Amino acid sequence: MAMHFDLVDLRLMVHIADANSMTRGAELSFISLPAASTRIKNLEESIGTKLLYRTSQGVTLTPPGQAFVTHARQVLGQIEHLRGDMQEYVRGIKGHVRVFANTTSLSEFLPPVLRHFLSANPDVNIDLRERLSHDIVRAVTEGQTDIGIVAGLVRTENLETLPYRRDRLVLVVPRGHALDGCTQVAFADTLELEYVGLHESSAIHGFLRQASDQLHRPIKQRIQVGNFETACRMIESGVGVGVLPESAASRHAHGMEIAIVPLADAWSVREMQICVRSLDALPGFAQDLVQMLVADAQGRLALS
């Protein structure tokens, strides 16, 4: 059976899926409800199966509908990439790499490597964004980003992965705190303390929120800050304690009155990975960036 799809149908299905509503999906697609219903009916007849369950409460995706929307997101994402890349070419920029990374890699490891890469590739731009690891995996899988850097136990079966670095989360306390000098502490035992946390959009904030939710206990957030240095200064001043990457905490501990206490939880030690859909399918300059990241992690990259 010949199947023909157009971009209006793809966007309409994605909008319906996001809104769980035919009416709202039609509004987001800027078409009338009757036109949207006709398009979905024709699409289902073309495919030969139902894509939506229709009830008085709204609509939900059938299994074929879920598969359709997954592929539609990928196609639409690639089209947006195409549009953006063509705009970059018009402006004289020859390449564009999209990188999604977790908080630690973005703050602690990537800046010098990306500076080195951009210096060596003046005709390439990088779109760098911070995300939670499971969101990064989904973005790479759906083609929303070219390269992902993730940490911890995330499912990457459908992606190509390369080992990157090891990320250890530690508790940071002010010097003289009751926990200063402890060999280790369980995360659960710190939840009675007031916390200095990172902003809600940071990957570490989301990760710690998940860990506390699993314990069915909230984090007592005293203040939220925008970066590791400010967090350490707040901790030094006695505002609260915080969970930060050991690399950042150790760097700031040289000039601040803070102490580092290892966490006893297994999840505090996280293996970081670079993930891509297909290394061979990446443009040559994006492959060069991946190899540069690996070489830096292995100490083989001379950064001037």
Coordinates of C-alpha atoms in Angstrom, one line a residue:
M1 CA 0.0 0.0 0.0
A2 CA 1.4 3.4 -1.0
M3 CA 1.5 5.8 1.9
H4 CA 1.8 9.6 1.4
F5 CA 2.5 12.0 4.3
D6 CA 2.6 15.8 4.3
L7 CA 4.1 18.1 6.9
V8 CA 0.7 19.5 7.9
D9 CA -0.4 16.0 8.9
L10 CA 2.8 15.3 10.8
R11 CA 2.6 18.6 12.8
L12 CA -1.1 18.1 13.4
M13 CA -0.5 14.6 14.9
V14 CA 2.3 15.9 17.1
H15 CA 0.1 18.8 18.3
I16 CA -2.8 16.5 19.1
A17 CA -0.5 14.1 21.0
D18 CA 1.0 17.0 23.0
A19 CA -2.4 18.4 23.9
N20 CA -4.4 15.1 24.2
S21 CA -7.1 17.0 22.3
M22 CA -8.2 17.2 18.7
T23 CA -9.6 20.7 19.2
R24 CA -6.4 22.1 20.7
G25 CA -4.3 20.2 18.2
A26 CA -6.2 21.9 15.4
E27 CA -5.8 25.3 17.0
L28 CA -2.0 24.8 17.4
S29 CA -1.9 23.8 13.7
F30 CA -3.9 26.9 12.7
I31 CA -6.6 24.8 10.9
S32 CA -10.3 24.3 11.7
L33 CA -11.5 21.4 13.7
P34 CA -13.5 19.9 10.8
A35 CA -10.4 20.2 8.6
A36 CA -8.3 18.5 11.3
S37 CA -10.8 15.7 11.7
T38 CA -10.9 15.1 7.9
R39 CA -7.1 15.1 7.7
I40 CA -6.8 12.5 10.5
K41 CA -9.5 10.3 8.9
N42 CA -7.8 10.4 5.5
L43 CA -4.4 9.7 7.2
E44 CA -5.9 6.7 9.0
E45 CA -7.5 5.4 5.8
S46 CA -4.2 5.8 3.9
I47 CA -2.2 3.9 6.6
G48 CA -4.9 1.3 7.2
T49 CA -5.2 1.6 10.9
K50 CA -6.5 3.9 13.7
L51 CA -4.1 6.4 15.1
L52 CA -6.3 7.8 17.8
Y53 CA -8.7 6.6 20.5
R54 CA -11.6 9.0 20.6
T55 CA -13.6 9.4 23.9
S56 CA -15.8 12.1 25.5
Q57 CA -12.7 13.1 27.5
G58 CA -10.6 13.7 24.5
V59 CA -8.2 11.6 22.4
T60 CA -5.2 9.4 23.1
L61 CA -2.7 7.7 20.8
T62 CA -3.1 4.1 19.7
P63 CA 0.1 2.1 19.5
P64 CA 0.4 2.8 15.8
G65 CA -0.3 6.5 16.6
Q66 CA 2.5 6.5 19.2
A67 CA 4.9 5.1 16.6
F68 CA 3.6 7.7 14.0
V69 CA 4.2 10.6 16.4
T70 CA 7.7 9.4 17.3
H71 CA 8.7 9.3 13.7
A72 CA 6.9 12.6 13.0
R73 CA 8.9 14.3 15.8
Q74 CA 12.1 13.0 14.2
V75 CA 11.2 14.2 10.7
L76 CA 10.0 17.6 11.9
G77 CA 13.2 18.0 14.0
Q78 CA 15.4 17.2 11.0
I79 CA 13.5 19.7 8.9
E80 CA 14.1 22.4 11.6
H81 CA 17.7 21.4 11.6
L82 CA 17.8 21.7 7.8
R83 CA 16.2 25.1 7.9
G84 CA 18.6 26.3 10.6
D85 CA 21.6 24.9 8.8
M86 CA 20.6 26.6 5.5
Q87 CA 20.3 29.9 7.3
E88 CA 23.8 29.4 8.7
Y89 CA 25.1 28.7 5.2
V90 CA 23.5 31.9 4.0
R91 CA 25.2 33.8 6.8
G92 CA 28.6 32.3 5.9
I93 CA 28.8 29.7 8.7
K94 CA 29.6 26.3 7.1
G95 CA 28.7 23.9 9.9
H96 CA 26.5 23.6 13.1
V97 CA 26.8 21.0 15.9
R98 CA 24.2 20.5 18.5
V99 CA 25.4 19.3 21.9
F100 CA 23.2 18.5 24.9
A101 CA 25.1 17.9 28.2
N102 CA 24.5 17.3 31.9
T103 CA 25.4 20.0 34.4
T104 CA 28.8 18.6 35.4
S105 CA 30.3 18.1 32.0
L106 CA 28.9 21.4 30.8
S107 CA 30.4 23.4 33.7
E108 CA 33.6 21.4 34.5
F109 CA 34.9 19.7 31.4
L110 CA 33.5 21.1 28.1
P111 CA 34.5 24.8 28.1
P112 CA 38.3 24.4 27.3
V113 CA 37.6 21.6 24.8
L114 CA 34.9 23.6 23.0
R115 CA 37.2 26.6 22.9
H116 CA 39.9 24.5 21.3
F117 CA 37.5 23.0 18.8
L118 CA 36.0 26.4 17.8
S119 CA 39.5 27.8 17.4
A120 CA 40.4 25.0 15.1
N121 CA 37.1 25.2 13.2
P122 CA 36.3 28.8 12.6
D123 CA 33.5 27.9 10.2
V124 CA 31.5 25.8 12.7
N125 CA 29.0 27.0 15.3
I126 CA 28.0 25.0 18.4
D127 CA 24.5 25.0 20.0
L128 CA 25.2 23.9 23.6
R129 CA 22.3 23.2 26.1
E130 CA 22.0 21.7 29.6
R131 CA 19.6 18.9 30.0
L132 CA 18.8 15.9 32.3
S133 CA 20.5 12.7 31.1
H134 CA 17.2 10.9 30.2
D135 CA 16.1 14.0 28.3
I136 CA 19.4 14.0 26.5
V137 CA 19.0 10.3 25.4
R138 CA 15.5 11.1 24.1
A139 CA 16.8 14.2 22.2
V140 CA 19.6 12.2 20.6
T141 CA 17.3 9.3 19.7
E142 CA 14.7 11.7 18.1
G143 CA 17.4 13.7 16.3
Q144 CA 16.9 16.9 18.2
T145 CA 20.7 17.0 19.0
D146 CA 23.8 15.6 17.4
I147 CA 25.9 14.7 20.5
G148 CA 24.8 14.0 24.0
I149 CA 26.8 13.7 27.2
V150 CA 25.0 11.7 29.9
A151 CA 25.7 10.4 33.4
G152 CA 24.4 7.6 35.5
L153 CA 22.1 4.7 34.7
V154 CA 20.2 5.7 31.6
R155 CA 19.1 3.4 28.8
T156 CA 21.1 4.0 25.6
E157 CA 20.5 0.7 23.8
N158 CA 19.6 2.3 20.5
L159 CA 22.5 4.7 20.5
E160 CA 26.2 4.5 19.9
T161 CA 28.1 5.3 23.1
L162 CA 31.7 6.1 24.1
P163 CA 33.0 6.3 27.6
Y164 CA 33.8 9.8 28.7
R165 CA 34.5 10.6 32.4
R166 CA 33.6 9.6 35.9
D167 CA 31.4 12.0 37.8
R168 CA 31.2 11.8 41.6
L169 CA 28.7 13.8 43.6
V170 CA 29.7 14.8 47.1
L171 CA 28.2 16.7 50.0
V172 CA 29.8 20.1 50.6
V173 CA 29.6 21.7 54.1
P174 CA 31.1 24.7 55.8
R175 CA 34.3 24.2 57.7
G176 CA 33.5 23.3 61.3
H177 CA 30.1 21.7 60.4
A178 CA 29.1 18.6 62.4
L179 CA 29.7 16.5 59.3
D180 CA 33.2 18.0 58.6
G181 CA 35.7 15.2 58.8
C182 CA 33.2 12.3 58.3
T183 CA 34.4 9.6 56.0
Q184 CA 31.0 9.4 54.2
V185 CA 27.4 10.2 54.7
A186 CA 24.1 8.8 53.2
F187 CA 22.1 11.2 51.2
A188 CA 19.0 10.3 53.3
D189 CA 20.8 11.4 56.4
T190 CA 21.3 14.9 55.0
L191 CA 17.7 15.6 54.2
E192 CA 17.2 17.1 57.7
L193 CA 19.6 19.8 56.8
E194 CA 18.9 23.0 54.9
Y195 CA 20.2 23.0 51.3
V196 CA 21.9 25.4 49.0
G197 CA 20.7 24.2 45.6
L198 CA 21.2 24.9 42.0
H199 CA 18.4 26.5 39.9
E200 CA 15.4 24.3 38.9
S201 CA 16.5 24.1 35.3
S202 CA 19.8 22.5 36.1
A203 CA 20.4 18.8 35.6
I204 CA 21.8 18.3 39.1
H205 CA 18.7 19.9 40.7
G206 CA 16.5 17.4 38.7
F207 CA 18.7 14.5 39.6
L208 CA 18.6 15.2 43.3
R209 CA 14.9 15.8 43.2
Q210 CA 14.4 12.3 41.8
A211 CA 16.7 10.8 44.5
S212 CA 14.7 12.6 47.3
D213 CA 11.4 11.6 45.7
Q214 CA 12.5 7.9 45.8
L215 CA 13.0 8.4 49.5
H216 CA 9.6 10.1 49.8
R217 CA 11.3 13.0 51.5
P218 CA 11.7 16.6 50.3
I219 CA 14.9 18.6 50.1
K220 CA 14.8 21.6 52.4
Q221 CA 15.8 24.2 49.9
R222 CA 17.0 27.3 51.7
I223 CA 18.3 29.1 48.6
Q224 CA 18.8 28.4 44.9
V225 CA 21.8 29.8 43.0
G226 CA 23.0 29.8 39.4
N227 CA 26.4 28.1 39.5
F228 CA 28.9 25.9 41.5
E229 CA 31.0 28.8 42.7
T230 CA 28.1 30.7 44.1
A231 CA 26.8 27.6 45.8
C232 CA 30.2 27.0 47.5
R233 CA 30.2 30.7 48.7
M234 CA 26.7 30.3 50.2
I235 CA 27.8 27.0 51.8
E236 CA 30.9 28.7 53.2
S237 CA 28.8 31.5 54.7
G238 CA 26.7 28.9 56.6
V239 CA 23.5 29.2 54.6
G240 CA 23.3 25.5 54.2
V241 CA 24.9 22.4 52.7
G242 CA 24.9 21.2 49.1
V243 CA 25.5 18.3 46.8
L244 CA 28.0 19.2 44.0
P245 CA 30.4 17.5 41.6
E246 CA 33.6 16.6 43.4
S247 CA 35.7 18.3 40.7
A248 CA 33.9 21.6 41.3
A249 CA 33.9 21.3 45.0
S250 CA 37.7 20.4 45.1
R251 CA 38.5 23.4 42.9
H252 CA 36.7 25.9 45.1
A253 CA 37.8 24.2 48.4
H254 CA 41.3 25.6 47.7
G255 CA 40.2 29.1 48.3
M256 CA 37.1 28.7 50.5
E257 CA 36.3 27.4 54.0
I258 CA 34.4 24.4 52.9
A259 CA 34.7 20.7 53.4
I260 CA 33.9 17.7 51.2
V261 CA 32.1 14.6 52.5
P262 CA 31.7 11.6 50.2
L263 CA 28.2 10.3 49.7
A264 CA 27.7 6.6 50.6
D265 CA 25.0 6.2 47.9
A266 CA 25.9 4.1 44.9
W267 CA 24.3 6.6 42.6
S268 CA 26.8 9.3 43.7
V269 CA 29.4 7.8 41.4
R270 CA 28.2 8.1 37.8
E271 CA 29.9 7.0 34.7
M272 CA 29.6 9.6 32.0
Q273 CA 29.1 8.7 28.3
I274 CA 29.1 10.4 25.0
C275 CA 26.1 9.2 22.9
V276 CA 25.2 9.7 19.2
R277 CA 22.7 8.0 16.9
S278 CA 25.4 7.0 14.5
L279 CA 29.0 8.3 14.7
D280 CA 29.6 7.5 11.0
A281 CA 26.5 9.5 10.0
L282 CA 27.7 12.7 11.7
P283 CA 29.4 15.4 9.6
G284 CA 33.2 15.2 9.7
F285 CA 33.5 18.2 12.0
A286 CA 31.1 16.7 14.5
Q287 CA 33.0 13.5 14.4
D288 CA 36.2 15.5 15.1
L289 CA 34.5 17.1 18.2
V290 CA 33.6 13.6 19.5
Q291 CA 37.2 12.4 19.1
M292 CA 38.4 15.6 20.7
L293 CA 36.2 15.0 23.8
V294 CA 37.4 11.4 24.1
A295 CA 41.1 12.5 23.8
D296 CA 40.6 15.2 26.4
A297 CA 39.0 12.7 28.9
Q298 CA 42.0 10.4 28.3
G299 CA 44.5 13.2 28.8
R300 CA 45.7 13.0 25.2
L301 CA 44.5 16.5 24.1
A302 CA 46.9 19.4 24.5
L303 CA 44.8 22.4 25.3
S304 CA 46.6 25.7 25.0

